[in-house]
XYZ file of C-alpha atoms in Angstrom:
697
model
C -17.091 -13.596 35.930
C -16.548 -11.027 33.097
C -15.371 -8.535 35.870
C -12.572 -10.847 37.160
C -11.489 -11.636 33.610
C -11.435 -7.924 32.640
C -9.381 -7.070 35.731
C -6.769 -9.750 34.818
C -6.473 -8.565 31.136
C -6.430 -4.853 32.228
C -3.401 -5.812 34.234
C -1.846 -7.709 31.204
C -2.468 -4.588 29.045
C -0.832 -2.230 31.542
C 2.148 -4.512 32.053
C 2.864 -5.280 28.433
C 1.190 -2.734 26.377
C 4.020 -0.205 26.796
C 6.685 -3.007 26.156
C 5.084 -3.656 22.734
C 4.873 -0.025 21.953
C 8.479 0.667 22.798
C 9.567 -2.409 20.733
C 7.676 -1.096 17.676
C 9.467 2.365 18.154
C 12.788 0.495 18.517
C 12.062 -1.294 15.186
C 11.300 1.950 13.599
C 14.511 3.496 14.700
C 16.571 0.707 13.233
C 14.761 0.427 9.978
C 13.792 -3.071 10.830
C 10.293 -4.752 10.003
C 8.118 -4.784 13.332
C 5.798 -7.766 12.129
C 8.856 -10.036 11.375
C 10.247 -9.545 14.872
C 6.979 -10.550 16.377
C 6.576 -13.612 14.234
C 10.068 -14.868 15.017
C 10.196 -14.429 18.684
C 8.084 -16.888 20.981
C 7.991 -14.327 23.892
C 6.911 -11.431 21.780
C 4.451 -13.745 20.179
C 3.109 -14.672 23.594
C 2.723 -11.094 24.591
C 0.949 -10.275 21.290
C -1.519 -13.210 21.993
C -2.141 -11.998 25.512
C -2.981 -8.545 24.328
C -5.243 -9.945 21.562
C -7.031 -12.036 24.195
C -7.507 -8.828 26.203
C -9.080 -7.140 23.373
C -11.253 -10.200 22.625
C -12.374 -10.231 26.263
C -13.972 -6.752 25.918
C -15.745 -7.578 22.609
C -17.087 -10.792 24.187
C -19.119 -8.753 26.624
C -20.976 -7.133 23.751
C -24.337 -8.752 22.611
C -23.946 -11.083 19.578
C -24.383 -9.659 16.181
C -27.904 -9.113 14.909
C -29.177 -11.479 12.189
C -29.269 -9.417 9.043
C -32.562 -10.488 7.726
C -35.403 -8.471 9.410
C -37.714 -10.571 11.165
C -35.802 -13.914 10.966
C -34.189 -15.773 13.698
C -30.400 -16.160 13.922
C -29.419 -19.135 11.769
C -32.563 -19.118 9.570
C -32.295 -20.087 5.950
C -28.498 -20.572 5.615
C -28.150 -22.010 2.222
C -24.269 -22.276 2.065
C -21.653 -21.791 4.753
C -17.844 -22.034 4.878
C -16.480 -25.381 3.722
C -19.620 -26.203 1.679
C -19.174 -26.466 -2.112
C -21.336 -24.597 -4.855
C -21.016 -26.528 -8.105
C -17.588 -28.012 -7.100
C -16.279 -24.553 -5.976
C -15.142 -24.495 -2.309
C -16.735 -21.815 -0.098
C -13.840 -20.703 2.102
C -15.541 -17.753 4.050
C -18.913 -16.751 2.926
C -22.132 -17.205 4.658
C -25.165 -17.198 2.237
C -28.566 -16.512 3.630
C -31.846 -16.927 1.716
C -34.932 -14.698 2.079
C -37.875 -13.451 -0.022
C -36.799 -10.911 -2.616
C -37.291 -7.409 -1.183
C -36.972 -8.470 2.616
C -35.289 -5.724 4.485
C -31.537 -6.237 5.385
C -30.077 -4.615 8.547
C -26.651 -3.936 9.888
C -25.602 -6.789 12.287
C -23.243 -4.411 14.144
C -22.152 -0.781 14.423
C -19.569 0.186 11.893
C -18.294 2.869 9.354
C -18.935 2.521 5.637
C -15.740 1.881 3.900
C -16.822 1.019 0.448
C -20.150 1.041 -1.671
C -20.208 -0.780 -4.932
C -22.261 -2.696 -7.415
C -20.591 -6.087 -7.858
C -20.796 -8.920 -10.510
C -19.680 -12.162 -8.725
C -18.384 -14.330 -11.651
C -17.212 -17.048 -9.326
C -16.586 -17.445 -5.651
C -12.965 -16.063 -6.295
C -13.543 -13.567 -9.127
C -15.734 -10.516 -9.436
C -16.147 -7.311 -11.290
C -16.644 -4.138 -9.330
C -18.659 -1.292 -10.990
C -18.563 1.268 -8.177
C -21.616 3.227 -7.101
C -21.721 6.123 -9.493
C -25.421 6.324 -9.230
C -25.438 7.285 -5.599
C -27.568 4.434 -4.651
C -27.564 0.650 -5.449
C -30.575 0.710 -7.681
C -29.534 3.880 -9.650
C -26.232 2.415 -10.206
C -27.844 -0.754 -11.478
C -29.975 1.292 -13.860
C -26.726 2.841 -15.434
C -25.655 -0.655 -16.109
C -28.844 -2.170 -17.521
C -28.132 -1.454 -21.103
C -24.433 -2.537 -21.004
C -24.227 -5.340 -23.520
C -20.760 -6.443 -22.192
C -21.777 -7.379 -18.668
C -20.181 -10.787 -17.659
C -23.532 -12.032 -16.136
C -27.041 -11.069 -16.266
C -27.981 -7.731 -14.510
C -30.296 -9.701 -12.153
C -27.263 -11.055 -10.395
C -25.381 -7.757 -10.340
C -26.261 -5.902 -6.991
C -25.058 -3.823 -4.171
C -22.261 -4.634 -1.664
C -21.563 -2.623 1.348
C -18.265 -2.943 3.482
C -18.433 -1.880 7.122
C -15.271 -1.179 8.992
C -15.633 -2.454 12.643
C -14.015 -0.834 15.731
C -11.679 -3.809 16.198
C -10.254 -3.535 12.669
C -12.311 -6.178 10.868
C -14.195 -5.583 7.727
C -17.837 -6.833 7.383
C -19.122 -7.302 3.790
C -22.800 -7.614 3.054
C -23.582 -8.277 -0.588
C -26.660 -8.942 -2.791
C -28.458 -5.712 -1.923
C -30.808 -3.395 -3.629
C -32.237 -0.102 -2.537
C -32.298 3.667 -3.066
C -30.636 4.715 0.173
C -28.077 7.336 -0.574
C -25.296 6.168 1.628
C -21.823 7.830 1.783
C -18.413 6.174 2.509
C -17.249 7.367 5.961
C -20.883 7.279 7.274
C -21.539 5.777 10.652
C -23.989 2.867 10.701
C -25.655 1.604 13.771
C -26.665 -1.983 14.637
C -30.133 -2.709 13.152
C -30.074 0.159 10.622
C -31.716 -0.697 7.432
C -28.993 -1.206 4.564
C -31.267 -2.275 1.613
C -33.383 -5.267 0.580
C -32.580 -8.952 -0.474
C -31.680 -9.506 -4.125
C -29.022 -11.984 -5.323
C -25.255 -12.058 -4.731
C -24.089 -15.368 -6.530
C -25.620 -16.588 -9.852
C -25.240 -20.307 -8.786
C -27.726 -19.804 -5.920
C -31.071 -19.763 -7.661
C -33.232 -18.260 -4.758
C -32.874 -14.645 -3.566
C -30.329 -14.247 -0.930
C -27.453 -12.204 0.498
C -23.865 -12.918 1.549
C -21.997 -12.147 4.638
C -18.178 -12.398 4.839
C -15.501 -10.905 7.159
C -11.927 -10.095 6.752
C -9.067 -9.365 9.251
C -6.637 -6.466 9.066
C -4.669 -8.503 6.797
C -7.330 -8.782 4.181
C -7.855 -12.626 4.785
C -10.990 -14.340 5.495
C -11.997 -14.724 9.253
C -14.931 -16.493 10.834
C -18.336 -15.030 9.684
C -20.416 -17.402 12.000
C -19.178 -17.243 15.509
C -20.087 -13.386 15.884
C -23.691 -14.504 15.316
C -23.392 -17.046 18.102
C -23.580 -19.869 15.497
C -21.478 -23.208 15.660
C -18.935 -22.438 13.009
C -17.581 -24.451 10.043
C -14.970 -21.913 9.033
C -11.455 -23.223 8.870
C -8.446 -20.872 8.913
C -6.063 -21.777 6.029
C -2.969 -23.384 7.485
C 0.210 -21.623 6.804
C 2.677 -23.089 4.250
C 5.688 -24.965 5.617
C 8.764 -23.009 4.567
C 11.625 -25.134 3.413
C 15.027 -24.632 5.058
C 16.808 -25.432 1.786
C 16.008 -25.692 -1.780
C 17.385 -28.193 -4.075
C 19.163 -27.159 -7.285
C 15.971 -28.116 -9.324
C 13.612 -26.447 -6.935
C 15.612 -23.192 -6.775
C 15.987 -22.972 -10.476
C 12.252 -23.786 -11.161
C 11.423 -20.927 -8.659
C 13.734 -18.492 -10.193
C 12.672 -19.179 -13.695
C 8.993 -18.837 -12.726
C 9.728 -15.576 -11.184
C 11.496 -14.123 -14.100
C 9.077 -15.537 -16.611
C 6.096 -14.151 -14.663
C 7.533 -10.706 -14.604
C 8.153 -10.828 -18.234
C 4.725 -12.103 -18.950
C 2.758 -9.923 -16.565
C 4.597 -6.642 -16.142
C 3.637 -4.417 -19.088
C 6.310 -1.887 -18.446
C 9.116 -4.567 -18.887
C 10.744 -2.962 -21.742
C 10.832 0.431 -20.243
C 13.149 -0.449 -17.350
C 14.870 -3.852 -18.475
C 16.956 -3.996 -21.523
C 17.936 -7.147 -23.215
C 21.367 -6.817 -21.930
C 20.368 -6.115 -18.444
C 17.989 -9.118 -18.667
C 20.603 -11.512 -19.775
C 23.291 -10.245 -17.307
C 20.945 -10.666 -14.326
C 19.715 -14.039 -15.329
C 23.069 -15.475 -16.000
C 24.794 -14.182 -12.911
C 21.917 -15.534 -10.731
C 22.025 -19.002 -12.368
C 25.734 -19.100 -11.239
C 24.397 -18.985 -7.676
C 21.908 -21.697 -8.247
C 24.322 -24.691 -9.115
C 24.265 -26.116 -5.704
C 21.538 -26.508 -3.032
C 20.708 -23.040 -1.557
C 19.292 -22.060 1.924
C 15.826 -20.355 1.975
C 17.391 -17.235 3.496
C 19.949 -16.914 0.493
C 17.206 -17.681 -1.940
C 15.072 -15.074 -0.534
C 17.910 -12.484 -1.056
C 17.842 -13.481 -4.630
C 14.267 -12.823 -4.995
C 14.896 -9.457 -3.195
C 17.570 -8.508 -5.592
C 15.041 -9.258 -8.497
C 12.785 -6.447 -7.064
C 15.552 -3.877 -7.127
C 17.502 -1.701 -9.442
C 19.373 -4.955 -10.631
C 16.058 -5.933 -12.392
C 12.409 -5.071 -11.648
C 11.981 -1.714 -9.803
C 8.514 -0.167 -9.504
C 6.595 1.722 -6.820
C 3.707 -0.817 -7.412
C 5.695 -4.151 -7.316
C 6.952 -5.716 -4.288
C 7.690 -8.948 -2.209
C 4.877 -9.769 0.199
C 6.724 -12.401 2.265
C 8.756 -10.861 5.164
C 12.659 -11.121 5.081
C 13.643 -14.115 7.020
C 16.770 -12.373 8.124
C 14.863 -9.861 10.094
C 14.215 -11.298 13.489
C 13.733 -9.838 16.960
C 17.303 -10.995 17.794
C 18.800 -8.723 15.198
C 22.031 -6.864 15.868
C 23.188 -3.389 15.051
C 26.548 -1.526 14.674
C 27.797 1.372 16.655
C 28.200 3.575 13.561
C 25.271 3.777 11.017
C 26.515 4.733 7.687
C 24.641 6.035 4.564
C 25.523 7.799 1.322
C 24.821 11.530 0.567
C 26.154 13.476 -2.557
C 28.563 10.768 -3.568
C 30.039 10.130 -0.199
C 29.608 7.534 2.675
C 29.172 9.302 5.996
C 28.249 8.197 9.461
C 24.693 9.187 9.773
C 24.049 8.053 13.497
C 26.073 6.686 16.333
C 25.497 4.855 19.501
C 26.342 6.470 22.857
C 30.166 6.897 23.073
C 30.682 7.116 19.351
C 29.011 10.442 18.790
C 32.328 12.071 17.646
C 32.161 10.144 14.419
C 28.768 11.566 13.315
C 29.102 13.403 9.952
C 32.515 12.033 9.232
C 33.325 10.617 5.815
C 34.034 6.833 5.332
C 36.731 5.672 2.961
C 36.214 1.885 3.212
C 34.350 -0.864 5.065
C 35.955 -4.398 5.472
C 38.490 -3.540 2.644
C 35.708 -2.448 0.159
C 36.206 1.259 -0.907
C 33.478 3.862 -0.635
C 32.562 3.916 -4.347
C 32.020 0.207 -4.522
C 29.755 0.330 -1.406
C 27.862 3.342 -2.713
C 27.176 1.500 -6.095
C 26.016 -1.560 -4.057
C 23.368 0.791 -2.202
C 22.240 2.085 -5.517
C 21.747 -1.335 -6.995
C 19.607 -2.584 -4.167
C 17.256 0.347 -4.132
C 13.635 -0.670 -4.962
C 10.007 0.689 -5.054
C 10.575 3.494 -7.490
C 9.539 4.030 -11.143
C 11.827 4.384 -14.180
C 14.956 6.363 -13.542
C 13.587 8.138 -10.444
C 16.525 9.666 -8.509
C 15.118 11.293 -5.412
C 13.829 8.073 -3.951
C 17.251 6.416 -4.544
C 18.998 9.293 -2.824
C 16.704 9.054 0.270
C 17.170 5.177 0.230
C 20.891 5.469 0.104
C 21.072 7.906 3.080
C 19.117 5.634 5.447
C 19.731 2.054 4.240
C 22.713 1.315 6.376
C 21.688 -2.353 6.780
C 22.030 -3.057 2.900
C 25.772 -2.246 3.149
C 26.112 -5.599 4.640
C 23.433 -7.359 2.638
C 20.913 -6.851 5.341
C 22.893 -9.259 7.413
C 21.870 -8.300 10.938
C 23.854 -10.924 12.876
C 26.637 -10.196 15.395
C 29.845 -9.596 13.443
C 32.746 -7.186 13.333
C 32.904 -4.292 10.864
C 36.388 -2.672 10.190
C 35.719 1.075 9.190
C 38.413 3.170 7.693
C 37.555 6.880 7.928
C 38.504 9.386 5.245
C 41.024 10.951 7.567
C 42.914 7.548 8.006
C 41.597 6.479 11.468
C 40.184 3.068 11.823
C 37.223 1.912 13.883
C 36.577 -1.709 14.775
C 32.838 -1.906 15.224
C 31.614 -5.011 16.999
C 28.020 -5.108 16.425
C 25.644 -5.773 19.411
C 22.130 -6.924 20.008
C 19.604 -4.187 19.421
C 18.178 -4.852 23.042
C 21.682 -3.845 24.314
C 21.626 -0.398 22.747
C 21.315 2.456 25.335
C 20.922 5.411 22.809
C 21.458 6.390 19.215
C 22.283 9.950 18.145
C 20.598 11.778 16.463
C 17.327 10.046 17.459
C 15.251 9.290 14.362
C 12.137 9.358 16.513
C 12.845 12.971 17.542
C 13.658 14.180 14.065
C 11.172 16.762 12.540
C 10.747 14.418 9.486
C 9.563 11.649 11.881
C 7.188 13.909 13.595
C 5.577 14.931 10.320
C 5.091 11.303 9.530
C 3.537 10.592 12.895
C 1.213 13.462 12.444
C 0.072 12.091 9.116
C -0.608 8.642 10.688
C -2.937 10.271 13.067
C -5.057 12.252 10.583
C -5.690 11.618 6.899
C -5.912 15.373 6.371
C -5.436 18.636 8.197
C -6.324 22.285 7.484
C -4.420 25.010 9.269
C -3.379 28.672 8.776
C 0.398 29.404 8.376
C -0.254 33.067 8.577
C -3.171 35.521 7.860
C -2.782 35.050 4.100
C -1.404 31.521 3.793
C -3.501 28.434 4.397
C -2.063 24.858 4.606
C -3.923 21.694 3.575
C -1.940 18.527 4.459
C -3.175 15.183 2.784
C -1.693 11.999 4.134
C -3.287 9.656 1.723
C -5.938 9.559 -1.183
C -8.269 6.882 0.409
C -10.534 9.713 1.636
C -14.136 8.826 1.938
C -17.226 10.992 1.020
C -17.678 12.246 4.517
C -13.966 13.289 4.707
C -14.033 14.879 1.253
C -17.082 16.904 2.348
C -15.177 18.164 5.475
C -12.162 19.188 3.233
C -14.538 21.089 0.959
C -16.160 22.886 3.845
C -12.782 23.909 5.161
C -11.599 24.883 1.857
C -14.584 27.120 1.323
C -14.059 28.880 4.748
C -10.566 29.693 3.664
C -11.342 30.617 0.031
C -10.468 34.240 0.519
C -6.961 33.217 1.729
C -4.783 34.484 -1.268
C -2.263 31.590 -0.975
C -2.620 27.831 -0.297
C -0.002 25.270 0.315
C -0.831 21.641 -0.240
C 1.455 19.135 1.418
C 1.371 15.645 -0.317
C 4.679 14.498 1.151
C 4.681 11.020 3.095
C 1.674 10.204 1.075
C 1.338 6.778 -0.512
C -1.521 7.593 -2.837
C -4.892 5.976 -2.961
C -7.966 6.405 -5.264
C -7.881 8.178 -8.517
C -11.467 9.526 -8.108
C -10.377 11.294 -4.812
C -7.595 12.764 -6.773
C -9.768 13.908 -9.578
C -12.403 15.449 -7.290
C -9.656 17.464 -5.501
C -8.370 18.684 -8.763
C -11.851 20.005 -9.703
C -11.862 22.259 -6.863
C -8.734 24.196 -8.000
C -9.102 24.495 -11.785
C -10.928 27.304 -13.673
C -11.583 25.321 -16.938
C -11.550 21.737 -18.020
C -8.046 20.003 -17.858
C -6.209 19.607 -21.095
C -6.637 16.602 -23.191
C -3.677 14.244 -23.325
C -2.857 10.940 -25.146
C -3.714 8.689 -22.468
C -4.359 4.880 -22.630
C -3.901 1.519 -20.673
C -1.664 -1.170 -21.906
C -1.358 -4.868 -20.935
C 0.706 -7.695 -22.322
C -2.150 -10.022 -23.213
C -5.833 -10.097 -23.678
C -5.943 -13.842 -23.332
C -4.812 -16.404 -20.505
C -1.747 -15.675 -18.651
C 0.346 -18.768 -18.029
C 1.714 -17.307 -14.764
C -1.739 -17.438 -13.244
C -1.292 -21.058 -12.484
C 0.493 -19.848 -9.247
C -1.862 -16.835 -8.809
C -3.708 -16.468 -5.616
C -6.282 -13.845 -6.586
C -6.987 -14.555 -10.254
C -8.221 -17.834 -11.644
C -5.741 -19.766 -13.908
C -8.003 -19.749 -16.739
C -9.251 -16.150 -16.558
C -8.988 -13.512 -19.240
C -8.987 -10.252 -17.319
C -8.484 -8.043 -20.350
C -10.565 -9.544 -23.186
C -11.688 -6.083 -24.016
C -8.254 -4.763 -24.822
C -7.256 -4.605 -28.571
C -4.104 -4.741 -30.406
C -2.653 -1.687 -32.284
C -0.872 -1.981 -35.558
C 2.870 -1.952 -35.325
C 2.824 -1.894 -31.481
C 3.267 -4.475 -28.884
C 0.733 -5.266 -26.245
C -3.144 -4.674 -26.007
C -4.797 -1.306 -25.383
C -7.764 0.408 -23.867
C -8.880 3.840 -23.180
C -7.570 5.101 -19.847
C -9.915 6.740 -17.238
C -6.898 8.000 -15.173
C -6.301 10.992 -17.388
C -10.016 11.849 -18.391
C -10.783 15.483 -18.722
C -11.753 16.963 -15.359
C -14.297 19.657 -15.165
C -14.319 22.416 -12.472
C -16.744 21.803 -9.570
C -19.391 24.430 -9.623
C -19.948 24.279 -5.778
C -16.563 24.176 -4.546
C -13.580 26.429 -5.975
C -10.491 27.856 -4.667
C -8.971 30.502 -7.080
C -5.962 31.601 -5.135
C -2.202 30.930 -5.689
C -1.351 27.209 -5.064
C 1.893 25.751 -4.097
C 2.322 21.935 -3.660
C 5.093 20.276 -1.671
C 6.338 17.020 -3.108
C 9.254 14.757 -2.559
C 10.275 11.099 -3.029
C 7.442 10.014 -0.606
C 4.689 11.378 -2.878
C 3.511 8.290 -4.658
C 0.701 7.009 -6.924
C -2.252 9.512 -6.658
C -0.148 11.807 -4.601
C 2.045 12.090 -7.752
C -0.759 12.389 -10.158
C -2.638 15.195 -8.158
C 0.267 17.834 -8.444
C 1.098 16.764 -11.941
C -2.538 17.461 -13.212
C -2.498 20.829 -11.535
C 0.968 21.646 -12.753
C 0.115 20.560 -16.416
C -2.911 22.803 -16.314
C -1.073 25.673 -14.913
C -2.795 25.805 -11.541
C 0.063 25.037 -9.177
C 3.880 25.136 -8.955
C 5.560 22.464 -6.878
C 8.375 22.910 -4.391
C 10.564 20.119 -3.094
C 11.742 17.111 -5.096
C 10.729 14.709 -7.661
C 7.775 12.509 -6.790
C 8.288 8.839 -6.106
C 5.906 7.708 -8.924
C 6.425 8.479 -12.582
C 4.864 11.519 -14.203
C 4.205 9.937 -17.685
C 2.786 6.565 -16.577
C 2.366 4.229 -13.587
C 2.044 0.475 -13.690
C -0.760 -0.279 -11.369
C -4.724 -0.640 -11.558
C -4.963 -4.450 -11.395
C -2.586 -6.665 -9.555
C -1.607 -10.378 -9.536
C -0.565 -11.868 -6.167
C 1.688 -14.849 -7.010
C 3.597 -17.344 -5.103
C 6.689 -19.376 -6.129
C 5.824 -23.073 -6.127
C 8.799 -24.586 -3.866
C 9.865 -21.488 -1.643
C 6.415 -20.207 -1.464
C 7.706 -16.735 -1.376
C 4.756 -14.367 -2.366
C 5.041 -11.179 -4.464
C 2.821 -8.728 -6.259
C 2.963 -7.545 -9.959
C 0.994 -4.765 -11.493
C -0.719 -5.807 -14.750
C -1.712 -2.569 -16.392
C 0.444 0.270 -17.675
C -1.573 3.482 -17.367
C -0.238 6.333 -19.453
C -1.436 9.617 -18.326
C 0.577 11.842 -20.874
C 3.133 10.685 -23.516
C 4.418 13.991 -24.345
C 8.196 14.255 -23.149
C 9.541 17.789 -22.587
C 12.429 19.454 -20.660
C 9.771 20.225 -17.949
C 8.493 16.582 -18.000
C 11.436 14.398 -18.741
C 11.022 10.623 -19.784
C 11.029 8.069 -17.116
C 11.151 10.431 -14.180
C 8.571 11.507 -11.478
C 7.021 15.015 -11.484
C 10.032 17.279 -11.322
C 9.726 20.288 -8.966
C 9.473 23.845 -10.230
C 11.701 24.803 -7.211
C 14.064 22.078 -6.048
C 15.109 21.634 -2.444
C 17.862 18.984 -2.479
C 17.935 16.337 0.205
C 20.155 17.230 3.043
C 21.396 15.344 6.232
C 19.559 17.879 8.478
C 16.262 17.526 6.723
C 16.356 13.864 7.478
C 17.767 13.797 10.957
C 17.500 17.295 12.596
C 15.003 17.634 15.292
C 13.547 20.776 13.856
C 13.211 22.484 10.668
C 11.355 21.841 7.257
C 13.549 23.138 4.375
C 10.753 22.441 1.743
C 8.047 24.168 3.760
C 10.459 27.004 4.389
C 11.235 27.472 0.652
C 7.405 27.674 -0.126
C 6.926 30.250 2.558
C 9.845 32.176 1.277
C 8.324 32.137 -2.177
C 4.967 33.309 -0.977
C 6.266 36.008 1.438
C 8.378 37.516 -1.275
C 5.497 38.338 -3.497
């Protein structure tokens, strides 16, 4: 039977797999969100379901998961399953299994270790993570034993291991003890010992472990069916989005949005002046005097997360833009801004002669007005960052029309006086766009980064290149990089490329730094700041922090200053690694796509005189970033979800010409953004400049 099913699904994959792939590339080409187009189109959704079923048919052939308690039968001693309650708390997705303390726990399925940590589960929805600094669960617990500030007794603080499965799911097994020195990135086989039974949740009196599973979106999925058990798991039903909001609903949502930002976001005063606050609120309120469609209200929320109000690389809207559908339309002329001018950046077939030409006006609005509009809607950058804004303005053609991707006519007046009447067409009708974004050298570098988190190559006999695409590297990957670095330690020059890097873990950043420094890093005045050490009123509509929680109780006030403070670990002194060291010349390539830890890494090495940077300003601020802990909130009526960072982490408060206030890490050698860098099929001006510097010595 399975052979017949597999043949059918193999045909489906062959027939539609390429279609889905091409559709994804089309969305990338047009700067449109792929997931939104899938959700909004029944045909695309049907294809996606078929492909998902095809994938499931393969996994269905594999044997059921192994029961994690060694020697027990599948289903034995379940003490709590999804939809049960523990002292009035609803258990959404955990499977709690009892066994005598010390019983061996084994892996139910093959996987790769994603995280290892010792965890205190304060409730079913709140936990404190202590990492795994001891190297094993037992040693990490020993380090915590004398901590008088533990939220619960040490008996209930135990190990948790997350396995990444081949299909993208994540399997969490918690309540473990043991002295097995696991590493993140390590392969685990079905039946392999993971530890022994201890305790996971303090409200379950007997020794036990817990099993939970999440999908690629981070949400709970069924933990019972993989074991062959009849499931009690219930998927949370999606919220019904209103088509229209009443005046009262719209105003209540907007008021909550603004008040939550002011209450939660600790860098509020750094980017939002009183004048800016009053102007934005009053102008927005004028738009909310009559009932408003969901689509229009979403655009108001979108404007709130932009240069008009809150702009931060760690704050964003989680809900997809409803205007982006699979039926979107595009112009024949794609227009962006560069060096203070509007220019045609790309064109459909038959309109190639306009590429590079300057635009004077669109639909009667002059170029400078349109350029200012683009600047105002830029988002996802810190402080007064300019490099990210410049790149956004070059590519964000859709925001010249308010992201309105419907069929309409644009009247474009060129600087030479000629006029183009551009009737937008369905994206499905587009034959070709020149130059092709997918064929640009920049796009190829991005694709290469998506295929590998790091790459080590030689640019010449005396120049090595280390490319790092993110800082979520596990221990196995870090060891591989260290081995490669030591094999190339005699190369006199090393280029480290951290462009197109969204960041990741600070411990990965600090460990990498330790390989390049000759002495401990310089002390800086560093600290964490939050707005409150008590209850946040906004948490009443928070999805990941309980409404009555006080996540920053240990933070203290400082005389004469606003907020509450704690020492920061982000800028701790870093010591040289005695086993891994590279002492040659280091050049780091940065630009607006170097964010978070990918901004911290070059900043630390530059501050300590161990590297120079070539390229452009990093996308995250040099002096501070607002990150570390996040609140995931939802507006009560529109149900639009968004994320706010709660902690301002200051790495260095010294402002100099080299490190100006409210900016990212500025380059030692700047390579300005050009049209060719973004769209040309070959060339890499930033890399070329670095090689020029090294070859001149």
